[in-house]
Short mmCIF file of C-alpha atoms in Angstrom, two decimals:
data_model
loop_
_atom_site.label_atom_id
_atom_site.label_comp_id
_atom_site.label_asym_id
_atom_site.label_seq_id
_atom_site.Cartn_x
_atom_site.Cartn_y
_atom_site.Cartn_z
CA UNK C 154 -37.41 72.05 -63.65
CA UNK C 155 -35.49 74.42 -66.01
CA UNK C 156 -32.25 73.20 -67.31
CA UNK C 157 -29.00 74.93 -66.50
CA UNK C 158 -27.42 76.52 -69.62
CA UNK C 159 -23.77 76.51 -70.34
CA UNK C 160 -21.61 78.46 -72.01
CA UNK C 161 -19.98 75.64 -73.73
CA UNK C 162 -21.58 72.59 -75.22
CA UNK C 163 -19.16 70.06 -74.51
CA UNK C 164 -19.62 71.11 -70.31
CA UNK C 165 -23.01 70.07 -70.56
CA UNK C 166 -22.63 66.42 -71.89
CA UNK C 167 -20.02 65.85 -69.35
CA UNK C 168 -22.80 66.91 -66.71
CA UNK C 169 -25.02 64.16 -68.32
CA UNK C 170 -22.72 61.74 -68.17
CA UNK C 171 -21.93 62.54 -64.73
CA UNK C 172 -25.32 62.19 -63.03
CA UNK C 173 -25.88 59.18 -65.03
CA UNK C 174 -22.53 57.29 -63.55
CA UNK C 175 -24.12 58.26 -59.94
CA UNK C 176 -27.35 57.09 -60.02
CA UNK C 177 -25.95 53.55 -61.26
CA UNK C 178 -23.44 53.57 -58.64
CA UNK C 179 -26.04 54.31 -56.30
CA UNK C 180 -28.00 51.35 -57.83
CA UNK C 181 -25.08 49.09 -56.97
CA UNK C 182 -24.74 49.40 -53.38
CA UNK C 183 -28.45 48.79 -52.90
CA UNK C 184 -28.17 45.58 -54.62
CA UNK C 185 -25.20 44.42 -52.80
CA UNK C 186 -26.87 45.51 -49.60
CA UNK C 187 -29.88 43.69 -50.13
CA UNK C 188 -28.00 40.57 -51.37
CA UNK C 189 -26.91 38.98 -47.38
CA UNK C 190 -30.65 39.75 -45.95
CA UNK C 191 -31.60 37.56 -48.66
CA UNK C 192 -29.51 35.00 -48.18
CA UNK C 193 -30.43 35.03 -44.45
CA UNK C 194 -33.99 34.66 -45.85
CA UNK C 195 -33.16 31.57 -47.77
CA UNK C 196 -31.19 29.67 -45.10
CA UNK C 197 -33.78 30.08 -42.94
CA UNK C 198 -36.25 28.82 -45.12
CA UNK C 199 -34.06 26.19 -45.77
CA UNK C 200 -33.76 25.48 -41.62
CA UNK C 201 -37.42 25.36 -41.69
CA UNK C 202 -37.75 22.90 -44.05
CA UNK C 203 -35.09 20.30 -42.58
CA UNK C 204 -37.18 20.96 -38.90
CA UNK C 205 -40.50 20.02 -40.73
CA UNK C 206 -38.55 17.44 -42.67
CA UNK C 207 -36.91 15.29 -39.17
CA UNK C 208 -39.56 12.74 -37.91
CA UNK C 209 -40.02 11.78 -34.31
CA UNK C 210 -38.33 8.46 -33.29
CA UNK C 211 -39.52 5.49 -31.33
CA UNK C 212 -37.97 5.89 -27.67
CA UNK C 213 -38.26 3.57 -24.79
CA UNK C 214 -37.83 5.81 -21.62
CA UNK C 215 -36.47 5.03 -18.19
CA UNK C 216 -38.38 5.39 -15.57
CA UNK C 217 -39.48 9.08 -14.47
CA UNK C 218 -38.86 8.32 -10.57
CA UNK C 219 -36.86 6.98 -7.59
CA UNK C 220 -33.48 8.51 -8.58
CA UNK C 221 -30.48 9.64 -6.40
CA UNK C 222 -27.14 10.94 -6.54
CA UNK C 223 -25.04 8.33 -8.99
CA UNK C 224 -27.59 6.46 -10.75
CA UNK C 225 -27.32 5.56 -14.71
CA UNK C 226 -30.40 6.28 -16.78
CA UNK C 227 -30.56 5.20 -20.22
CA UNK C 228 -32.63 6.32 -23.47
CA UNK C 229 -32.95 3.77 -25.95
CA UNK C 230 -33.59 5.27 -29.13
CA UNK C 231 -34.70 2.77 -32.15
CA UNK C 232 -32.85 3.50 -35.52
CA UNK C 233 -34.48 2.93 -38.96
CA UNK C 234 -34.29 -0.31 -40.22
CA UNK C 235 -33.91 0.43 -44.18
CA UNK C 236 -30.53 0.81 -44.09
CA UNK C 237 -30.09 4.62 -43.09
CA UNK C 238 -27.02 5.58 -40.62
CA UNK C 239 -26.72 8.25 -38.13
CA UNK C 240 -24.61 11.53 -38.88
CA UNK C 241 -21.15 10.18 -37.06
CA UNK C 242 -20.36 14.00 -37.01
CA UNK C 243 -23.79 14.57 -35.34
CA UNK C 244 -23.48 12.00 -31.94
CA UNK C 245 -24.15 13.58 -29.26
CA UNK C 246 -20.86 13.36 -26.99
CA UNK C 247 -19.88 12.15 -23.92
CA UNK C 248 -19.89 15.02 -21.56
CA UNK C 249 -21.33 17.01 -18.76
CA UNK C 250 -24.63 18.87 -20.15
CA UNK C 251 -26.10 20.46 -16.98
CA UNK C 252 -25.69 20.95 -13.41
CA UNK C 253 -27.43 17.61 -12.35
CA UNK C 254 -26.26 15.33 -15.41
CA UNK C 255 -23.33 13.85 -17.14
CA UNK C 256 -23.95 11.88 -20.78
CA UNK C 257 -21.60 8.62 -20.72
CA UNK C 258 -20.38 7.35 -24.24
CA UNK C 259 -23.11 6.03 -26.39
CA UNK C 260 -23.65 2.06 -27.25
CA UNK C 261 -25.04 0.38 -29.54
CA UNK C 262 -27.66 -2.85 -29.30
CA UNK C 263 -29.79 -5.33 -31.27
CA UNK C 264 -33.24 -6.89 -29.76
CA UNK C 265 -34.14 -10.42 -30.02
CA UNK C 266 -36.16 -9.21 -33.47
CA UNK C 267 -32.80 -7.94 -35.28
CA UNK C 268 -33.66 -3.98 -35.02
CA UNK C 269 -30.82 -1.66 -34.10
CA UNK C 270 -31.13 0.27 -30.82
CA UNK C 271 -29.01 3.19 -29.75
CA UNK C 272 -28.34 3.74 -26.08
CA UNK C 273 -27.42 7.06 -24.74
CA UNK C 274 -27.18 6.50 -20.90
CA UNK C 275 -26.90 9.66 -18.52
CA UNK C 276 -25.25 9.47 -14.38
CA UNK C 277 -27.04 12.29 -12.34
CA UNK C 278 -23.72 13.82 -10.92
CA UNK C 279 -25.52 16.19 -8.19
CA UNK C 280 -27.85 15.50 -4.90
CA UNK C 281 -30.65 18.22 -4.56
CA UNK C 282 -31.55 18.99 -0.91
CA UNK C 283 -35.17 17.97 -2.19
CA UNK C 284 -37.33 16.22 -4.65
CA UNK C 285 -36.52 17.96 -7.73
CA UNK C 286 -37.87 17.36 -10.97
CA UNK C 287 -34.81 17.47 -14.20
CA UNK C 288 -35.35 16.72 -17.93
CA UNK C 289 -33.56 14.45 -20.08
CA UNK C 290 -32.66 17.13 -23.12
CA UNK C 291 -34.17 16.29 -26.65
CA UNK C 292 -32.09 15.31 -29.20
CA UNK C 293 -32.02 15.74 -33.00
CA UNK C 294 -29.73 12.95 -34.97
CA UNK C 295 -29.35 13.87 -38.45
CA UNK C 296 -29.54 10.94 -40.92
CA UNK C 297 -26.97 10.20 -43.84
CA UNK C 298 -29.78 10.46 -45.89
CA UNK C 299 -33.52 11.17 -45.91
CA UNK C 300 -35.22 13.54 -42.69
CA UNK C 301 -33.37 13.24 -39.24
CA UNK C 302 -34.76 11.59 -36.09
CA UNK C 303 -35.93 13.62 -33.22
CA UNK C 304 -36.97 13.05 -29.61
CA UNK C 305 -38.44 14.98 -26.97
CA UNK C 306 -37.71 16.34 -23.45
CA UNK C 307 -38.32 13.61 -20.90
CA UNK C 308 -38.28 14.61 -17.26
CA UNK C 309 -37.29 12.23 -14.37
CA UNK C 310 -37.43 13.37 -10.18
CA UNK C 311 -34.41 12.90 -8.46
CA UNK C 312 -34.44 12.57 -4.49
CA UNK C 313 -31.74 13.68 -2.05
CA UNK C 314 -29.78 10.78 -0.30
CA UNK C 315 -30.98 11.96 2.97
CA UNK C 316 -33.50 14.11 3.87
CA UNK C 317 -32.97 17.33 5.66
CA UNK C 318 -35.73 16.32 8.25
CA UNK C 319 -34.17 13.53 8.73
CA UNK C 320 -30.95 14.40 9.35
CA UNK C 321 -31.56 17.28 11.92
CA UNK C 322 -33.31 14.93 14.15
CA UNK C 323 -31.55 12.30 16.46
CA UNK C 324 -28.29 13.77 16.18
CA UNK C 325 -27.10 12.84 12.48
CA UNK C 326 -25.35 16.19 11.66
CA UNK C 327 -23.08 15.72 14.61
CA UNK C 328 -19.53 13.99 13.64
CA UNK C 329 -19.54 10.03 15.21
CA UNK C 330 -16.50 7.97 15.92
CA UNK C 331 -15.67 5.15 13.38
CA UNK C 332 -17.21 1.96 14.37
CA UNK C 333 -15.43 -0.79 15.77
CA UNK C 334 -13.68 -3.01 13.56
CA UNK C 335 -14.97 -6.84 13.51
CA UNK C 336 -13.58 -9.43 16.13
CA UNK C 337 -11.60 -11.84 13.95
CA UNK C 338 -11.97 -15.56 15.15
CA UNK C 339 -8.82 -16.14 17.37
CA UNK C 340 -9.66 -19.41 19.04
CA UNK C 341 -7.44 -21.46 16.00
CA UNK C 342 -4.50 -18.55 16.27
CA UNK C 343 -4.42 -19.56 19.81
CA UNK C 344 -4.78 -23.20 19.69
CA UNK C 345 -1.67 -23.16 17.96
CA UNK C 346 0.27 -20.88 19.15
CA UNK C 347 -0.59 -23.17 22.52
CA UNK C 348 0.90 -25.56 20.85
CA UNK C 349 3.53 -23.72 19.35
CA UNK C 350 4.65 -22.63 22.92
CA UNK C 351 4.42 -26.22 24.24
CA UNK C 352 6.72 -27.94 22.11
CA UNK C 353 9.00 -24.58 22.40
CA UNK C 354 9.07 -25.83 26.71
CA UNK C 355 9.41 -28.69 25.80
CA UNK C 356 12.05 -28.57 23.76
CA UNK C 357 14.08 -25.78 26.50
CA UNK C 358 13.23 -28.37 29.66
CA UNK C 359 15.09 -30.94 27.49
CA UNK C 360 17.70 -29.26 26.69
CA UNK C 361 18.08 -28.01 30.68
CA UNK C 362 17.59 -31.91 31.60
CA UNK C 363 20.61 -32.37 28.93
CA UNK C 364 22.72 -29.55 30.28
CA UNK C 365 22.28 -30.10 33.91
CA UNK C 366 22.75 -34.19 33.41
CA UNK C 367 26.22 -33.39 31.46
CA UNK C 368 27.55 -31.40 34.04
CA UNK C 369 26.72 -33.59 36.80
CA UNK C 370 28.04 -36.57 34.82
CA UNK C 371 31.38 -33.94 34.28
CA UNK C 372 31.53 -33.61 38.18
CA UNK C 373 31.78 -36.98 38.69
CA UNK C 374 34.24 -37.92 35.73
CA UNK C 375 36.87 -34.98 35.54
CA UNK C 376 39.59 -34.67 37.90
CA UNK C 377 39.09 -30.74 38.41
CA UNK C 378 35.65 -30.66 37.77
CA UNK C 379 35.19 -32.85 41.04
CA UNK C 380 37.91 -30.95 42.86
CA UNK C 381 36.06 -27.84 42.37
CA UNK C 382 33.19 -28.96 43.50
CA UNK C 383 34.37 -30.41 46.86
CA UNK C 384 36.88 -27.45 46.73
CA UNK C 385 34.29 -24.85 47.25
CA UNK C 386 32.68 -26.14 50.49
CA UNK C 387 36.40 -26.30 52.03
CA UNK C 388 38.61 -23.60 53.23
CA UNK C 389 41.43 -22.79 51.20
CA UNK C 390 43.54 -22.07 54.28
CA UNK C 391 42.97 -26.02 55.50
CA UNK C 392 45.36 -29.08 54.38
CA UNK C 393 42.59 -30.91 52.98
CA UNK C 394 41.67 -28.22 50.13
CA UNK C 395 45.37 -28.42 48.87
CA UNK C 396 45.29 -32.21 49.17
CA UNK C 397 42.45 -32.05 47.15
CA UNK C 398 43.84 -30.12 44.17
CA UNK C 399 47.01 -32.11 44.50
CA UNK C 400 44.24 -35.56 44.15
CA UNK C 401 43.00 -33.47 40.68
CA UNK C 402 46.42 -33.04 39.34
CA UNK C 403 47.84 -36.63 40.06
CA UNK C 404 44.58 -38.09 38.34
CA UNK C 405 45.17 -35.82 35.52
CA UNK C 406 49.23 -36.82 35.09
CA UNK C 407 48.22 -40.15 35.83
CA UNK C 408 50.90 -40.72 38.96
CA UNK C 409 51.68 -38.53 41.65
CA UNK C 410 52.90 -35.32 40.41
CA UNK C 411 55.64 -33.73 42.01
CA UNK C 412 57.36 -30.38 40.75
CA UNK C 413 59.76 -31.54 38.80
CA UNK C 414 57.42 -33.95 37.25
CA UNK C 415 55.04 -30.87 36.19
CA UNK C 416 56.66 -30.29 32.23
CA UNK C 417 55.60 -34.12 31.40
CA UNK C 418 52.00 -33.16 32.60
CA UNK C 419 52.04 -29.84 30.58
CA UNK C 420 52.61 -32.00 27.77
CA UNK C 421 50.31 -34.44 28.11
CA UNK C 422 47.80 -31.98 28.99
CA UNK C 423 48.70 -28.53 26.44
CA UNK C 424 45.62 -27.22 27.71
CA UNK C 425 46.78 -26.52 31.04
CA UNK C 426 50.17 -24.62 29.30
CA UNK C 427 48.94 -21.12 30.03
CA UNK C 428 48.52 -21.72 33.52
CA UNK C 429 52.20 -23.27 33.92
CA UNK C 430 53.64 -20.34 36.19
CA UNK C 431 50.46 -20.36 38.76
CA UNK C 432 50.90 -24.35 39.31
CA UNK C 433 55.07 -23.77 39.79
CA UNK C 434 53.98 -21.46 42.08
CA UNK C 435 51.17 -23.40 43.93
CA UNK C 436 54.34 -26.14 44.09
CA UNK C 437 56.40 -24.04 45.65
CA UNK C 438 54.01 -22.98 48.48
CA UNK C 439 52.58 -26.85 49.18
CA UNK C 440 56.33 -28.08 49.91
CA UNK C 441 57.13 -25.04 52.01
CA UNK C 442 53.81 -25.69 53.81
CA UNK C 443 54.11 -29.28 54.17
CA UNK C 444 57.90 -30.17 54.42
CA UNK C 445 59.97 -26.84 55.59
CA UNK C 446 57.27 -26.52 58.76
CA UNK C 447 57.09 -22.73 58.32
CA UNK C 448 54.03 -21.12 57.35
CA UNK C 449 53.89 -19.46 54.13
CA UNK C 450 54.61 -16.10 53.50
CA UNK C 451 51.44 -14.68 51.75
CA UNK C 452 48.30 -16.54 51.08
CA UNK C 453 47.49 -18.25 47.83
CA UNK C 454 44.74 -18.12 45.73
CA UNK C 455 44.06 -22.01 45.75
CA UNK C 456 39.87 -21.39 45.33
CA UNK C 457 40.68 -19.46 41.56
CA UNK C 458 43.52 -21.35 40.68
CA UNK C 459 41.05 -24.97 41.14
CA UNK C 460 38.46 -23.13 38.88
CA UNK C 461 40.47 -22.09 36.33
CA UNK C 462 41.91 -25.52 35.86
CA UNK C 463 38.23 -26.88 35.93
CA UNK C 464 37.09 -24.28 33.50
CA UNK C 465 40.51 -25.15 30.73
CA UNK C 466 39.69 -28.42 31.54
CA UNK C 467 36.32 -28.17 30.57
CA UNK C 468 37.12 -26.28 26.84
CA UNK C 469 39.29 -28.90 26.23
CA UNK C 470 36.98 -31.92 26.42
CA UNK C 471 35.52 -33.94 23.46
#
């Protein structure tokens, strides 16, 4: 290659120095490109080693059959018994970790022999239309110190609560009524509410017996209260039904009763006062019927006037 001559010296060192300054640049940017793939290189190395470094544990497994919809199955994994720990940071959580499986929170055991036992218990949270076969993940627990424990895949077969076979024959897809609730014993309920219901007729029929034996007794003691009753099998328009209410009121006063003799009964009987102008009046008609000999000019309402004294005589007993 023939160098390039230049006029002036002091051009061609700053040439030199030029293509010198680019080829260390150059230099630089390979090294700094070069720098991450080796790092890559080293962590990976470094990966390799932990892998080859974690041991495999001792694990009791469940059972690999006869699983449905909602069943537990639990792992139990035995820890080292020199003193190592498990990685808190490194537990594998409670949470759902695939389609037919849900890891619950992990516990903690010791055997009759004093080693340490860590239980991680999975709920199958799906129902496959048929035998299907799932696996129990592996798990890698790094250790506080020294290599970390490891454990395999474990599958299981999980069965569908019913079987489609099943169900299509017979009728068991189609929607049923809810079955009869169960007959509750009522033979005690009724016993007493027999006897409930006898002492409640009982207890009316004496209280009729009372009732009707009172009044009858009031019939045959109060003045009114027998003049009613005789009154209402007479008629009014006869002599004897207005000696009979005249019988009432003499009892009552206690002599025979004339008209102007009717303010002392009033008083000695105040619960007769509201009917004061009614007996003037049935006064007035009995002497114009019995002494003036002339008949009287309207009819009076003897029948009403003998109840209502029966009835105020009546409120106003003890």
């Amino acid at each position: 290659m023939t160098q390039r001559r230049y006029r002036f010296p002091w051009l061609a060192r700053f040439a030199r120095f030029a293509r010198l300054a680019g080829a260390a640049c150059r230099t630089s940017i390979a090294v700094a490109m070069a720098f991450p793939a080796a790092q890559a290189q080293a962590g990976a190395a470094a990966t390799a080693t932990a892998a080859t470094a974690a041991v495999d544990a001792i694990v009791q497994q469940p059972r690999a059959f006869g699983y449905v919809l909602g069943d537990l199955i639990t792992q139990r994994i035995l820890l080292p018994a020199d003193g190592r720990t498990v990685d808190p940071a490194a537990l594998p959580r409670a949470q759902r970790i695939s389609a037919w499986l849900e890891r619950r929170p992990l516990q903690w055991g010791t055997d009759a022999e004093g080693r340490r036992w860590m239980h991680v218990t999975y709920q199958i949270v799906n129902a496959p239309q048929t035998l299907t076969a799932i696996a129990l993940p592996a798990l890698s627990l790094p250790m506080t110190t020294g290599p970390a424990l490891k454990t395999g895949a474990h599958l299981i077969s999980v069965g569908p609560l019913t079987p489609q076979t099943a169900l299509g024959k017979g009728g068991l897809l189609e929607m049923r009524p809810d079955r009869p609730a169960p007959v509750l014993p009522t033979a005690p309920a009724a016993r007493r509410m027999g006897l409930w219901l006898g002492a409640l007729s009982a207890t009316l029929a004496a209280w009729l017996g009372w009732w009707g034996w009172r009044n009858r007794r009031e019939s045959m003691r109060l003045p009114f209260a027998r003049a009613w009753r005789r009154l209402r099998r007479l008629d009014p328009a006869q002599a004897e039904a207005w000696l009979c209410l005249h019988r009432a009121l003499d009892e009552t006063a206690g002599t025979v009763l004339r008209a102007g003799a009717l303010p002392g009964l009033l008083a000695q009987a105040p619960h007769l006062q509201p009917l004061r102008a009614r007996l003037e009046q049935f006064y007035r008609q009995s002497d114009q019927r019995f002494f003036s000999g002339m008949p009287a000019a309207e009819p009076f309402p003897l029948r009403a006037l003998c109840r209502d004294l029966y009835l105020a005589e009546k409120r106003a007993r003890p």
